C-alpha positions as a Python dict, from the first residue, in 0.01 Angstrom:
ca = {
    (1, 'M'): (0, 0, 0),
    (2, 'I'): (-23, 364, 129),
    (3, 'N'): (82, 492, -212),
    (4, 'A'): (-193, 276, -378),
    (5, 'F'): (-446, 434, -145),
    (6, 'V'): (-321, 789, -216),
    (7, 'A'): (-303, 728, -595),
    (8, 'N'): (-674, 605, -596),
    (9, 'F'): (-781, 908, -396),
    (10, 'R'): (-604, 1150, -634),
    (11, 'K'): (-721, 974, -941),
    (12, 'T'): (-1085, 1009, -810),
    (13, 'F'): (-1038, 1386, -732),
    (14, 'I'): (-861, 1447, -1061),
    (15, 'E'): (-1137, 1301, -1266),
    (16, 'M'): (-1390, 1500, -1091),
    (17, 'K'): (-1199, 1819, -1157),
    (18, 'R'): (-1119, 1734, -1515),
    (19, 'Y'): (-1478, 1630, -1595),
    (20, 'F'): (-1606, 1928, -1397),
    (21, 'F'): (-1907, 1992, -1626),
    (22, 'D'): (-2028, 1633, -1572),
    (23, 'T'): (-1965, 1667, -1200),
    (24, 'V'): (-2162, 1982, -1170),
    (25, 'S'): (-2442, 1841, -1396),
    (26, 'S'): (-2490, 1541, -1163),
    (27, 'F'): (-2547, 1746, -865),
    (28, 'I'): (-2793, 1964, -1039),
    (29, 'I'): (-2983, 1655, -1168),
    (30, 'L'): (-3001, 1518, -811),
    (31, 'F'): (-3171, 1849, -698),
    (32, 'I'): (-3425, 1835, -977),
    (33, 'I'): (-3505, 1482, -893),
    (34, 'F'): (-3543, 1572, -531),
    (35, 'Y'): (-3788, 1862, -607),
    (36, 'L'): (-3986, 1633, -827),
    (37, 'I'): (-4024, 1404, -548),
    (38, 'F'): (-4076, 1664, -300),
    (39, 'F'): (-4360, 1835, -465),
    (40, 'G'): (-4500, 1488, -581),
    (41, 'F'): (-4538, 1408, -212),
    (42, 'K'): (-4670, 1750, -133),
    (43, 'I'): (-4949, 1722, -375),
    (44, 'A'): (-5031, 1364, -265),
    (45, 'S'): (-5017, 1427, 106),
    (46, 'G'): (-5219, 1752, 124),
    (47, 'P'): (-5210, 1936, 470),
    (48, 'N'): (-5025, 1668, 647),
    (49, 'F'): (-4735, 1696, 437),
    (50, 'G'): (-4529, 1882, 712),
    (51, 'D'): (-4493, 1560, 897),
    (52, 'T'): (-4321, 1383, 627),
    (53, 'I'): (-4085, 1640, 485),
    (54, 'D'): (-3783, 1534, 718),
    (55, 'G'): (-3832, 1180, 625),
    (56, 'I'): (-3839, 1259, 259),
    (57, 'I'): (-3513, 1452, 274),
    (58, 'V'): (-3332, 1196, 481),
    (59, 'S'): (-3454, 896, 277),
    (60, 'Y'): (-3356, 1068, -55),
    (61, 'F'): (-3011, 1171, 42),
    (62, 'M'): (-2947, 818, 199),
    (63, 'W'): (-3060, 687, -127),
    (64, 'I'): (-2784, 887, -293),
    (65, 'M'): (-2516, 752, -67),
    (66, 'F'): (-2652, 409, -131),
    (67, 'L'): (-2614, 478, -506),
    (68, 'A'): (-2256, 625, -464),
    (69, 'S'): (-2168, 303, -272),
    (70, 'F'): (-2306, 46, -486),
    (71, 'Q'): (-2273, 199, -816),
    (72, 'G'): (-1915, 308, -752),
    (73, 'V'): (-1799, -55, -733),
    (74, 'S'): (-1984, -179, -1026),
    (75, 'Y'): (-1937, 120, -1257),
    (76, 'W'): (-1566, 131, -1159),
    (77, 'I'): (-1522, -233, -1287),
    (78, 'I'): (-1726, -169, -1604),
    (79, 'Q'): (-1526, 154, -1671),
    (80, 'E'): (-1186, -32, -1614),
    (81, 'A'): (-1292, -308, -1845),
    (82, 'E'): (-1407, -49, -2131),
    (83, 'R'): (-1065, 121, -2086),
    (84, 'G'): (-884, -192, -2127),
    (85, 'T'): (-712, -166, -1786),
    (86, 'L'): (-908, -427, -1571),
    (87, 'E'): (-661, -715, -1637),
    (88, 'Q'): (-370, -485, -1553),
    (89, 'L'): (-526, -425, -1223),
    (90, 'F'): (-550, -791, -1152),
    (91, 'M'): (-178, -821, -1245),
    (92, 'S'): (-85, -536, -1007),
    (93, 'P'): (152, -601, -714),
    (94, 'V'): (-138, -479, -495),
    (95, 'K'): (-406, -721, -486),
    (96, 'F'): (-741, -620, -670),
    (97, 'E'): (-950, -647, -355),
    (98, 'F'): (-736, -382, -181),
    (99, 'Q'): (-748, -145, -486),
    (100, 'M'): (-1118, -177, -488),
    (101, 'I'): (-1139, -97, -116),
    (102, 'F'): (-924, 204, -171),
    (103, 'H'): (-1148, 308, -442),
    (104, 'V'): (-1453, 269, -220),
    (105, 'I'): (-1298, 467, 69),
    (106, 'S'): (-1188, 759, -150),
    (107, 'D'): (-1524, 770, -326),
    (108, 'F'): (-1698, 770, -2),
    (109, 'C'): (-1488, 1044, 154),
    (110, 'I'): (-1564, 1258, -142),
    (111, 'N'): (-1921, 1179, -158),
    (112, 'V'): (-1975, 1277, 221),
    (113, 'L'): (-1808, 1598, 166),
    (114, 'M'): (-2043, 1674, -125),
    (115, 'I'): (-2365, 1512, -27),
    (116, 'V'): (-2402, 1625, 336),
    (117, 'P'): (-2390, 1995, 246),
    (118, 'L'): (-2663, 1932, -32),
    (119, 'M'): (-2863, 1775, 237),
    (120, 'Y'): (-2869, 2075, 454),
    (121, 'L'): (-2923, 2295, 143),
    (122, 'A'): (-3228, 2096, 48),
    (123, 'A'): (-3364, 2117, 405),
    (124, 'F'): (-3288, 2512, 410),
    (125, 'T'): (-3474, 2556, 66),
    (126, 'T'): (-3778, 2355, 203),
    (127, 'G'): (-3795, 2550, 524),
    (128, 'R'): (-3678, 2267, 756),
    (129, 'T'): (-3401, 2230, 1018),
    (130, 'L'): (-3243, 1900, 1061),
    (131, 'N'): (-3102, 1815, 1390),
    (132, 'F'): (-2804, 1623, 1300),
    (133, 'D'): (-2511, 1504, 1539),
    (134, 'L'): (-2206, 1485, 1316),
    (135, 'V'): (-2078, 1173, 1504),
    (136, 'T'): (-2421, 993, 1463),
    (137, 'L'): (-2437, 1108, 1104),
    (138, 'L'): (-2107, 944, 1011),
    (139, 'Y'): (-2184, 634, 1201),
    (140, 'L'): (-2504, 566, 1028),
    (141, 'I'): (-2376, 652, 690),
    (142, 'I'): (-2072, 438, 708),
    (143, 'L'): (-2252, 138, 847),
    (144, 'G'): (-2534, 200, 585),
    (145, 'S'): (-2278, 229, 309),
    (146, 'I'): (-2096, -110, 408),
    (147, 'S'): (-2414, -291, 325),
    (148, 'A'): (-2456, -98, -3),
    (149, 'V'): (-2100, -191, -95),
    (150, 'G'): (-2201, -552, -45),
    (151, 'V'): (-2466, -506, -325),
    (152, 'G'): (-2199, -329, -528),
    (153, 'L'): (-1959, -623, -503),
    (154, 'I'): (-2252, -858, -623),
    (155, 'L'): (-2302, -618, -949),
    (156, 'G'): (-1949, -580, -985),
    (157, 'G'): (-1878, -959, -1002),
    (158, 'M'): (-2182, -969, -1252),
    (159, 'A'): (-1980, -714, -1460),
    (160, 'L'): (-1687, -928, -1482),
    (161, 'I'): (-1885, -1193, -1664),
    (162, 'F'): (-2163, -1014, -1841),
    (163, 'K'): (-1961, -691, -1910),
    (164, 'K'): (-2252, -452, -1965),
    (165, 'I'): (-2524, -452, -1684),
    (166, 'S'): (-2617, -82, -1684),
    (167, 'S'): (-2984, -154, -1736),
    (168, 'F'): (-2996, -392, -1448),
    (169, 'I'): (-2817, -138, -1227),
    (170, 'Q'): (-3091, 122, -1310),
    (171, 'I'): (-3357, -126, -1209),
    (172, 'C'): (-3182, -176, -886),
    (173, 'T'): (-3138, 195, -836),
    (174, 'F'): (-3520, 277, -856),
    (175, 'A'): (-3610, -40, -661),
    (176, 'F'): (-3400, 70, -366),
    (177, 'L'): (-3530, 428, -400),
    (178, 'A'): (-3891, 293, -341),
    (179, 'I'): (-3752, 75, -42),
    (180, 'L'): (-3595, 359, 147),
    (181, 'M'): (-3882, 588, 100),
    (182, 'F'): (-4130, 360, 297),
    (183, 'E'): (-4103, 228, 646),
    (184, 'V'): (-4222, -133, 715),
    (185, 'D'): (-4226, -257, 1060),
    (186, 'A'): (-4080, -597, 995),
    (187, 'L'): (-3735, -750, 1068),
    (188, 'W'): (-3678, -893, 719),
    (189, 'F'): (-3740, -527, 589),
    (190, 'E'): (-3505, -366, 838),
    (191, 'L'): (-3222, -607, 732),
    (192, 'L'): (-3220, -485, 361),
    (193, 'P'): (-2930, -266, 270),
    (194, 'M'): (-2925, 81, 428),
    (195, 'V'): (-3295, 49, 554),
    (196, 'K'): (-3223, 46, 921),
    (197, 'A'): (-2959, 322, 882),
    (198, 'T'): (-3218, 536, 710),
    (199, 'G'): (-3480, 463, 975),
    (200, 'M'): (-3229, 572, 1243),
    (201, 'M'): (-3143, 882, 1057),
    (202, 'R'): (-3493, 983, 1022),
    (203, 'S'): (-3523, 956, 1398),
    (204, 'M'): (-3197, 1165, 1432),
    (205, 'A'): (-3339, 1445, 1211),
    (206, 'V'): (-3685, 1467, 1360),
    (207, 'T'): (-3599, 1433, 1720),
    (208, 'G'): (-3216, 1481, 1756),
    (209, 'T'): (-3150, 1138, 1885),
    (210, 'K'): (-2779, 1050, 1908),
    (211, 'F'): (-2623, 710, 1842),
    (212, 'Y'): (-2603, 607, 2212),
    (213, 'Q'): (-2964, 686, 2263),
    (214, 'F'): (-3092, 422, 2025),
    (215, 'P'): (-3203, 93, 2163),
    (216, 'I'): (-2944, -180, 2154),
    (217, 'Q'): (-3155, -385, 1923),
    (218, 'D'): (-3139, -107, 1655),
    (219, 'H'): (-2745, -127, 1672),
    (220, 'V'): (-2759, -501, 1642),
    (221, 'I'): (-2977, -494, 1335),
    (222, 'L'): (-2755, -234, 1179),
    (223, 'W'): (-2433, -411, 1233),
    (224, 'I'): (-2568, -756, 1121),
    (225, 'A'): (-2727, -607, 790),
    (226, 'A'): (-2383, -435, 713),
    (227, 'A'): (-2178, -767, 792),
    (228, 'L'): (-2420, -983, 608),
    (229, 'F'): (-2440, -797, 291),
    (230, 'L'): (-2069, -733, 286),
    (231, 'L'): (-1976, -1095, 343),
    (232, 'V'): (-2235, -1208, 85),
    (233, 'G'): (-2088, -951, -156),
    (234, 'I'): (-1737, -1079, -117),
    (235, 'V'): (-1831, -1441, -155),
    (236, 'I'): (-2049, -1373, -474),
    (237, 'F'): (-1766, -1149, -613),
    (238, 'R'): (-1501, -1398, -575),
    (239, 'G'): (-1715, -1664, -724),
    (240, 'F'): (-1772, -1453, -1041),
    (241, 'E'): (-1399, -1341, -1035),
    (242, 'K'): (-1276, -1724, -1048),
    (243, 'R'): (-1536, -1793, -1318),
    (244, 'A'): (-1394, -1493, -1526),
    (245, 'M'): (-1042, -1625, -1481),
    (246, 'V'): (-1134, -1973, -1580),
    (247, 'R'): (-1309, -1836, -1902),
    (248, 'G'): (-1011, -1602, -1958),
    (249, 'T'): (-1248, -1298, -2003),
    (250, 'L'): (-1089, -1031, -1763),
    (251, 'G'): (-904, -859, -2037),
    (252, 'Q'): (-1195, -876, -2296),
    (253, 'Y'): (-1490, -628, -2313),
}
């Protein structure tokens, strides 16, 4: 089991290094999109823009972590199907669910190492100082990403059946960007994936709030959202998985 985890981590790192141009290009594009959003909000907000900069920075980079979490699962399944190795993964001595978890963990570790410095760089280039406590930062990113993984499992299950769902994934991508950029004072909205984690991170960025200083109800909502979407994602994924096995389409693309 440990060997499978190490192998997944090495595979992720090797692919990033081997396709170095694509890796660097993706980060450049992320910065370009950030500045387009940044200047767009600056023009729209006028003189009151200074009050919203921290929120924009945090929301955007939490959205990137959301993308890395939910797209990582779905695109991994699509990629393995395209390569013709998906059925082999299901036939491996290590259960497919464990291999998927190992892939998510390795992706998460690498993304945190890459995205957190980018967030500080974005703040520096826009003249802001983010008051981040490292423990609180990791706490919010991990719990927020768990709910995003639940969404990724749903999309991954769909990919087992429909094979190519890239257009639908892109729709979800920009829908959640809009969701994370705005604040709505409603319980149903806070239970959406990564919404509560993003709101708490805004408070941390602006006021320096640490995780133990948040009200207990914020933690309860954060944990419920993470557990709810992870559970729903697992149930729906297994439903799609059984359907694909019955139809005998795991090895087809």
